[in-house]
Amino acid sequence: SNDQGLEYFIFDEAHCISQWGQEFRPDYLKVMEWCQELKKNYPQSCITLYSATVTKQIQDTIKKYLPTVERYGQREEDYNPIRSHIGMSFVNVANDENSRIKAIIEFIGQHKIDPSKSRMLVFCRTRLQCELCCLSLEEHMAEFGFSYDEDGHSPIGYFHAGMDADDREDIYQQFKTGKISILCATKAF
């Protein structure tokens, strides 16, 4: 059959077909079924699926629909499901900025967080909260023993979907390497 030049079918946020994207799953499962039909009708076409968060479970789900799918880029072991050296804790605080900042500062002091050895994620509900939390923690960082480095870079940063992709990558690399020790982040779009 003549495909009239059709070469690629491209889908973003492919991880949504698994349980982690419940709000999208029915539509994404339809997309996967559609991909199967497209591959039958246009075997020379390339189906590409993109995601930054593909675990082994998600990859296995995708392979149920597209058994010949190949993974490129991030290896599944690079996606960081919680490892044994990672701890999580949750603290209920009053719903105001000062109470949240006070609780974070107390946590850092009580647990003697060492910025040369540890990383800390502070999850926020909104993009704006990420930025405000970062600024507030920077104002108080001397209280918990943090300081700007010799180049004047803060050990505290923020991360959210409203940032430019290059800025997000830069912040992520700084967090990974320890230049940023505390990252205020959100999953909010």
PDB file of C-alpha atoms in Angstrom:
ATOM      1  CA  SER A   1       0.000   0.000   0.000  1.00  0.00           C
ATOM      2  CA  ASN A   2       1.117   3.568  -0.591  1.00  0.00           C
ATOM      3  CA  ASP A   3       1.573   5.440   2.667  1.00  0.00           C
ATOM      4  CA  GLN A   4       1.777   8.859   0.957  1.00  0.00           C
ATOM      5  CA  GLY A   5       5.112   9.525   2.683  1.00  0.00           C
ATOM      6  CA  LEU A   6       4.105   8.561   6.218  1.00  0.00           C
ATOM      7  CA  GLU A   7       7.325   7.651   8.037  1.00  0.00           C
ATOM      8  CA  TYR A   8       6.913   8.224  11.771  1.00  0.00           C
ATOM      9  CA  PHE A   9       4.291   7.930  14.497  1.00  0.00           C
ATOM     10  CA  ILE A  10       5.532   9.820  17.557  1.00  0.00           C
ATOM     11  CA  PHE A  11       4.096   9.630  21.074  1.00  0.00           C
ATOM     12  CA  ASP A  12       5.376  11.490  24.123  1.00  0.00           C
ATOM     13  CA  GLU A  13       4.898  10.586  27.787  1.00  0.00           C
ATOM     14  CA  ALA A  14       4.797   6.883  26.908  1.00  0.00           C
ATOM     15  CA  HIS A  15       5.096   5.922  30.580  1.00  0.00           C
ATOM     16  CA  CYS A  16       1.423   6.899  30.917  1.00  0.00           C
ATOM     17  CA  ILE A  17       0.323   3.542  29.530  1.00  0.00           C
ATOM     18  CA  SER A  18       1.364   1.898  32.774  1.00  0.00           C
ATOM     19  CA  GLN A  19      -0.121   2.175  36.256  1.00  0.00           C
ATOM     20  CA  TRP A  20       1.854   5.339  37.045  1.00  0.00           C
ATOM     21  CA  GLY A  21      -0.316   7.355  34.647  1.00  0.00           C
ATOM     22  CA  GLN A  22      -3.783   6.276  35.741  1.00  0.00           C
ATOM     23  CA  GLU A  23      -5.437   9.462  34.538  1.00  0.00           C
ATOM     24  CA  PHE A  24      -4.113   8.838  31.015  1.00  0.00           C
ATOM     25  CA  ARG A  25      -4.046   5.069  30.889  1.00  0.00           C
ATOM     26  CA  PRO A  26      -7.267   4.312  28.991  1.00  0.00           C
ATOM     27  CA  ASP A  27      -6.354   6.704  26.189  1.00  0.00           C
ATOM     28  CA  TYR A  28      -2.768   5.509  26.072  1.00  0.00           C
ATOM     29  CA  LEU A  29      -3.850   1.883  25.919  1.00  0.00           C
ATOM     30  CA  LYS A  30      -5.953   2.855  22.890  1.00  0.00           C
ATOM     31  CA  VAL A  31      -2.848   4.468  21.409  1.00  0.00           C
ATOM     32  CA  MET A  32      -0.908   1.245  21.907  1.00  0.00           C
ATOM     33  CA  GLU A  33      -3.653  -0.745  20.191  1.00  0.00           C
ATOM     34  CA  TRP A  34      -3.638   1.835  17.401  1.00  0.00           C
ATOM     35  CA  CYS A  35       0.163   1.449  17.101  1.00  0.00           C
ATOM     36  CA  GLN A  36      -0.301  -2.281  16.577  1.00  0.00           C
ATOM     37  CA  GLU A  37      -2.736  -1.593  13.729  1.00  0.00           C
ATOM     38  CA  LEU A  38      -0.484   1.062  12.222  1.00  0.00           C
ATOM     39  CA  LYS A  39       2.457  -1.324  12.239  1.00  0.00           C
ATOM     40  CA  LYS A  40       0.350  -3.903  10.353  1.00  0.00           C
ATOM     41  CA  ASN A  41      -0.835  -1.374   7.759  1.00  0.00           C
ATOM     42  CA  TYR A  42       2.428   0.564   7.463  1.00  0.00           C
ATOM     43  CA  PRO A  43       5.216  -1.887   8.324  1.00  0.00           C
ATOM     44  CA  GLN A  44       7.927   0.413   6.969  1.00  0.00           C
ATOM     45  CA  SER A  45       6.890   3.237   9.331  1.00  0.00           C
ATOM     46  CA  CYS A  46       8.691   3.889  12.587  1.00  0.00           C
ATOM     47  CA  ILE A  47       6.778   4.195  15.850  1.00  0.00           C
ATOM     48  CA  THR A  48       8.666   6.198  18.472  1.00  0.00           C
ATOM     49  CA  LEU A  49       7.683   6.474  22.108  1.00  0.00           C
ATOM     50  CA  TYR A  50       9.314   9.026  24.397  1.00  0.00           C
ATOM     51  CA  SER A  51       9.498   9.194  28.156  1.00  0.00           C
ATOM     52  CA  ALA A  52      11.968  10.249  30.820  1.00  0.00           C
ATOM     53  CA  THR A  53      10.590   7.832  33.406  1.00  0.00           C
ATOM     54  CA  VAL A  54      10.582   4.309  32.051  1.00  0.00           C
ATOM     55  CA  THR A  55      11.031   1.643  34.703  1.00  0.00           C
ATOM     56  CA  LYS A  56      11.311  -2.063  33.932  1.00  0.00           C
ATOM     57  CA  GLN A  57       7.589  -2.435  34.733  1.00  0.00           C
ATOM     58  CA  ILE A  58       6.638   0.260  32.228  1.00  0.00           C
ATOM     59  CA  GLN A  59       8.940  -1.179  29.579  1.00  0.00           C
ATOM     60  CA  ASP A  60       7.370  -4.622  30.088  1.00  0.00           C
ATOM     61  CA  THR A  61       3.884  -3.113  29.672  1.00  0.00           C
ATOM     62  CA  ILE A  62       4.919  -1.426  26.427  1.00  0.00           C
ATOM     63  CA  LYS A  63       6.468  -4.671  25.171  1.00  0.00           C
ATOM     64  CA  LYS A  64       3.097  -6.432  25.625  1.00  0.00           C
ATOM     65  CA  TYR A  65       1.739  -4.195  22.886  1.00  0.00           C
ATOM     66  CA  LEU A  66       4.880  -3.687  20.816  1.00  0.00           C
ATOM     67  CA  PRO A  67       7.114  -6.729  21.360  1.00  0.00           C
ATOM     68  CA  THR A  68       9.835  -5.455  19.032  1.00  0.00           C
ATOM     69  CA  VAL A  69      10.237  -2.101  20.792  1.00  0.00           C
ATOM     70  CA  GLU A  70      13.851  -1.156  21.497  1.00  0.00           C
ATOM     71  CA  ARG A  71      15.077   1.057  24.290  1.00  0.00           C
ATOM     72  CA  TYR A  72      17.482   3.905  23.515  1.00  0.00           C
ATOM     73  CA  GLY A  73      19.034   6.526  25.749  1.00  0.00           C
ATOM     74  CA  GLN A  74      18.454   6.064  29.435  1.00  0.00           C
ATOM     75  CA  ARG A  75      19.065   2.522  30.636  1.00  0.00           C
ATOM     76  CA  GLU A  76      16.425   1.118  32.965  1.00  0.00           C
ATOM     77  CA  GLU A  77      18.966   0.951  35.804  1.00  0.00           C
ATOM     78  CA  ASP A  78      19.596   4.703  35.388  1.00  0.00           C
ATOM     79  CA  TYR A  79      16.008   5.437  36.353  1.00  0.00           C
ATOM     80  CA  ASN A  80      16.261   5.578  40.121  1.00  0.00           C
ATOM     81  CA  PRO A  81      13.604   3.577  41.877  1.00  0.00           C
ATOM     82  CA  ILE A  82      14.180   3.874  45.594  1.00  0.00           C
ATOM     83  CA  ARG A  83      17.436   2.186  46.537  1.00  0.00           C
ATOM     84  CA  SER A  84      18.472   0.936  49.950  1.00  0.00           C
ATOM     85  CA  HIS A  85      20.575   4.012  50.794  1.00  0.00           C
ATOM     86  CA  ILE A  86      17.708   6.405  50.114  1.00  0.00           C
ATOM     87  CA  GLY A  87      15.402   7.403  52.932  1.00  0.00           C
ATOM     88  CA  MET A  88      12.039   9.118  52.853  1.00  0.00           C
ATOM     89  CA  SER A  89      10.094  10.829  55.561  1.00  0.00           C
ATOM     90  CA  PHE A  90       6.928  12.847  55.738  1.00  0.00           C
ATOM     91  CA  VAL A  91       6.022  15.508  58.241  1.00  0.00           C
ATOM     92  CA  ASN A  92       2.629  17.135  58.645  1.00  0.00           C
ATOM     93  CA  VAL A  93       2.949  20.886  59.103  1.00  0.00           C
ATOM     94  CA  ALA A  94       0.596  23.834  59.073  1.00  0.00           C
ATOM     95  CA  ASN A  95      -0.378  25.013  55.612  1.00  0.00           C
ATOM     96  CA  ASP A  96       1.806  28.098  55.523  1.00  0.00           C
ATOM     97  CA  GLU A  97       5.250  28.830  54.127  1.00  0.00           C
ATOM     98  CA  ASN A  98       6.887  29.675  57.465  1.00  0.00           C
ATOM     99  CA  SER A  99       5.820  26.389  59.063  1.00  0.00           C
ATOM    100  CA  ARG A 100       7.112  24.387  56.095  1.00  0.00           C
ATOM    101  CA  ILE A 101      10.469  26.163  56.060  1.00  0.00           C
ATOM    102  CA  LYS A 102      10.811  25.783  59.837  1.00  0.00           C
ATOM    103  CA  ALA A 103      10.083  22.034  59.577  1.00  0.00           C
ATOM    104  CA  ILE A 104      12.670  21.599  56.809  1.00  0.00           C
ATOM    105  CA  ILE A 105      15.315  23.500  58.774  1.00  0.00           C
ATOM    106  CA  GLU A 106      14.561  21.401  61.881  1.00  0.00           C
ATOM    107  CA  PHE A 107      14.780  18.198  59.830  1.00  0.00           C
ATOM    108  CA  ILE A 108      18.176  19.165  58.408  1.00  0.00           C
ATOM    109  CA  GLY A 109      19.456  20.007  61.894  1.00  0.00           C
ATOM    110  CA  GLN A 110      18.059  16.882  63.575  1.00  0.00           C
ATOM    111  CA  HIS A 111      19.411  14.559  60.872  1.00  0.00           C
ATOM    112  CA  LYS A 112      22.716  16.421  60.513  1.00  0.00           C
ATOM    113  CA  ILE A 113      22.410  16.553  56.723  1.00  0.00           C
ATOM    114  CA  ASP A 114      25.924  16.857  55.295  1.00  0.00           C
ATOM    115  CA  PRO A 115      25.809  18.579  51.876  1.00  0.00           C
ATOM    116  CA  SER A 116      29.049  16.867  50.829  1.00  0.00           C
ATOM    117  CA  LYS A 117      27.447  13.418  51.287  1.00  0.00           C
ATOM    118  CA  SER A 118      23.700  13.848  50.996  1.00  0.00           C
ATOM    119  CA  ARG A 119      21.027  15.113  48.654  1.00  0.00           C
ATOM    120  CA  MET A 120      17.596  16.193  49.748  1.00  0.00           C
ATOM    121  CA  LEU A 121      14.433  16.593  47.693  1.00  0.00           C
ATOM    122  CA  VAL A 122      11.713  18.856  49.000  1.00  0.00           C
ATOM    123  CA  PHE A 123       8.460  18.178  47.185  1.00  0.00           C
ATOM    124  CA  CYS A 124       6.212  21.168  46.627  1.00  0.00           C
ATOM    125  CA  ARG A 125       2.656  21.380  45.299  1.00  0.00           C
ATOM    126  CA  THR A 126       3.231  24.095  42.703  1.00  0.00           C
ATOM    127  CA  ARG A 127       5.969  25.627  40.589  1.00  0.00           C
ATOM    128  CA  LEU A 128       5.748  28.857  42.538  1.00  0.00           C
ATOM    129  CA  GLN A 129       6.105  26.979  45.838  1.00  0.00           C
ATOM    130  CA  CYS A 130       9.316  25.398  44.490  1.00  0.00           C
ATOM    131  CA  GLU A 131      10.814  28.773  43.752  1.00  0.00           C
ATOM    132  CA  LEU A 132       9.649  30.371  47.022  1.00  0.00           C
ATOM    133  CA  CYS A 133      10.829  27.402  49.080  1.00  0.00           C
ATOM    134  CA  CYS A 134      14.242  27.590  47.423  1.00  0.00           C
ATOM    135  CA  LEU A 135      14.538  31.321  48.174  1.00  0.00           C
ATOM    136  CA  SER A 136      13.412  30.867  51.791  1.00  0.00           C
ATOM    137  CA  LEU A 137      15.854  28.025  52.401  1.00  0.00           C
ATOM    138  CA  GLU A 138      18.671  30.095  50.886  1.00  0.00           C
ATOM    139  CA  GLU A 139      17.839  32.911  53.346  1.00  0.00           C
ATOM    140  CA  HIS A 140      18.172  30.460  56.256  1.00  0.00           C
ATOM    141  CA  MET A 141      20.935  28.170  54.971  1.00  0.00           C
ATOM    142  CA  ALA A 142      23.558  29.465  57.409  1.00  0.00           C
ATOM    143  CA  GLU A 143      21.320  28.185  60.234  1.00  0.00           C
ATOM    144  CA  PHE A 144      21.829  24.613  59.038  1.00  0.00           C
ATOM    145  CA  GLY A 145      25.454  24.920  57.990  1.00  0.00           C
ATOM    146  CA  PHE A 146      25.123  25.416  54.236  1.00  0.00           C
ATOM    147  CA  SER A 147      26.833  28.184  52.285  1.00  0.00           C
ATOM    148  CA  TYR A 148      27.500  29.428  48.768  1.00  0.00           C
ATOM    149  CA  ASP A 149      30.483  27.780  47.058  1.00  0.00           C
ATOM    150  CA  GLU A 150      33.621  29.694  46.018  1.00  0.00           C
ATOM    151  CA  ASP A 151      31.948  30.595  42.699  1.00  0.00           C
ATOM    152  CA  GLY A 152      28.878  31.993  44.471  1.00  0.00           C
ATOM    153  CA  HIS A 153      26.578  29.081  43.556  1.00  0.00           C
ATOM    154  CA  SER A 154      23.857  28.142  45.993  1.00  0.00           C
ATOM    155  CA  PRO A 155      23.623  24.552  47.270  1.00  0.00           C
ATOM    156  CA  ILE A 156      19.840  24.919  47.037  1.00  0.00           C
ATOM    157  CA  GLY A 157      17.862  24.883  43.800  1.00  0.00           C
ATOM    158  CA  TYR A 158      14.426  24.311  42.332  1.00  0.00           C
ATOM    159  CA  PHE A 159      13.138  22.129  39.511  1.00  0.00           C
ATOM    160  CA  HIS A 160       9.812  22.122  37.676  1.00  0.00           C
ATOM    161  CA  ALA A 161       8.244  21.684  34.237  1.00  0.00           C
ATOM    162  CA  GLY A 162       8.006  25.428  33.634  1.00  0.00           C
ATOM    163  CA  MET A 163      11.772  25.707  33.324  1.00  0.00           C
ATOM    164  CA  ASP A 164      13.608  25.638  30.013  1.00  0.00           C
ATOM    165  CA  ALA A 165      14.800  22.098  29.154  1.00  0.00           C
ATOM    166  CA  ASP A 166      18.460  23.157  29.225  1.00  0.00           C
ATOM    167  CA  ASP A 167      18.006  24.755  32.654  1.00  0.00           C
ATOM    168  CA  ARG A 168      16.295  21.626  33.978  1.00  0.00           C
ATOM    169  CA  GLU A 169      19.146  19.456  32.687  1.00  0.00           C
ATOM    170  CA  ASP A 170      21.722  21.803  34.228  1.00  0.00           C
ATOM    171  CA  ILE A 171      19.972  21.773  37.604  1.00  0.00           C
ATOM    172  CA  TYR A 172      19.587  17.980  37.462  1.00  0.00           C
ATOM    173  CA  GLN A 173      23.318  17.551  36.735  1.00  0.00           C
ATOM    174  CA  GLN A 174      24.206  19.927  39.593  1.00  0.00           C
ATOM    175  CA  PHE A 175      21.983  17.919  41.939  1.00  0.00           C
ATOM    176  CA  LYS A 176      23.446  14.622  40.734  1.00  0.00           C
ATOM    177  CA  THR A 177      27.023  15.794  41.239  1.00  0.00           C
ATOM    178  CA  GLY A 178      26.361  17.452  44.599  1.00  0.00           C
ATOM    179  CA  LYS A 179      26.767  21.066  43.562  1.00  0.00           C
ATOM    180  CA  ILE A 180      23.123  21.409  44.611  1.00  0.00           C
ATOM    181  CA  SER A 181      22.313  19.486  47.807  1.00  0.00           C
ATOM    182  CA  ILE A 182      18.704  20.510  48.345  1.00  0.00           C
ATOM    183  CA  LEU A 183      16.293  20.561  45.432  1.00  0.00           C
ATOM    184  CA  CYS A 184      12.762  21.941  45.746  1.00  0.00           C
ATOM    185  CA  ALA A 185      10.727  20.129  43.079  1.00  0.00           C
ATOM    186  CA  THR A 186       7.203  19.447  41.900  1.00  0.00           C
ATOM    187  CA  LYS A 187       5.475  17.161  39.451  1.00  0.00           C
ATOM    188  CA  ALA A 188       2.934  19.903  38.715  1.00  0.00           C
ATOM    189  CA  PHE A 189       2.769  21.036  35.109  1.00  0.00           C
TER     190      PHE A 189
END
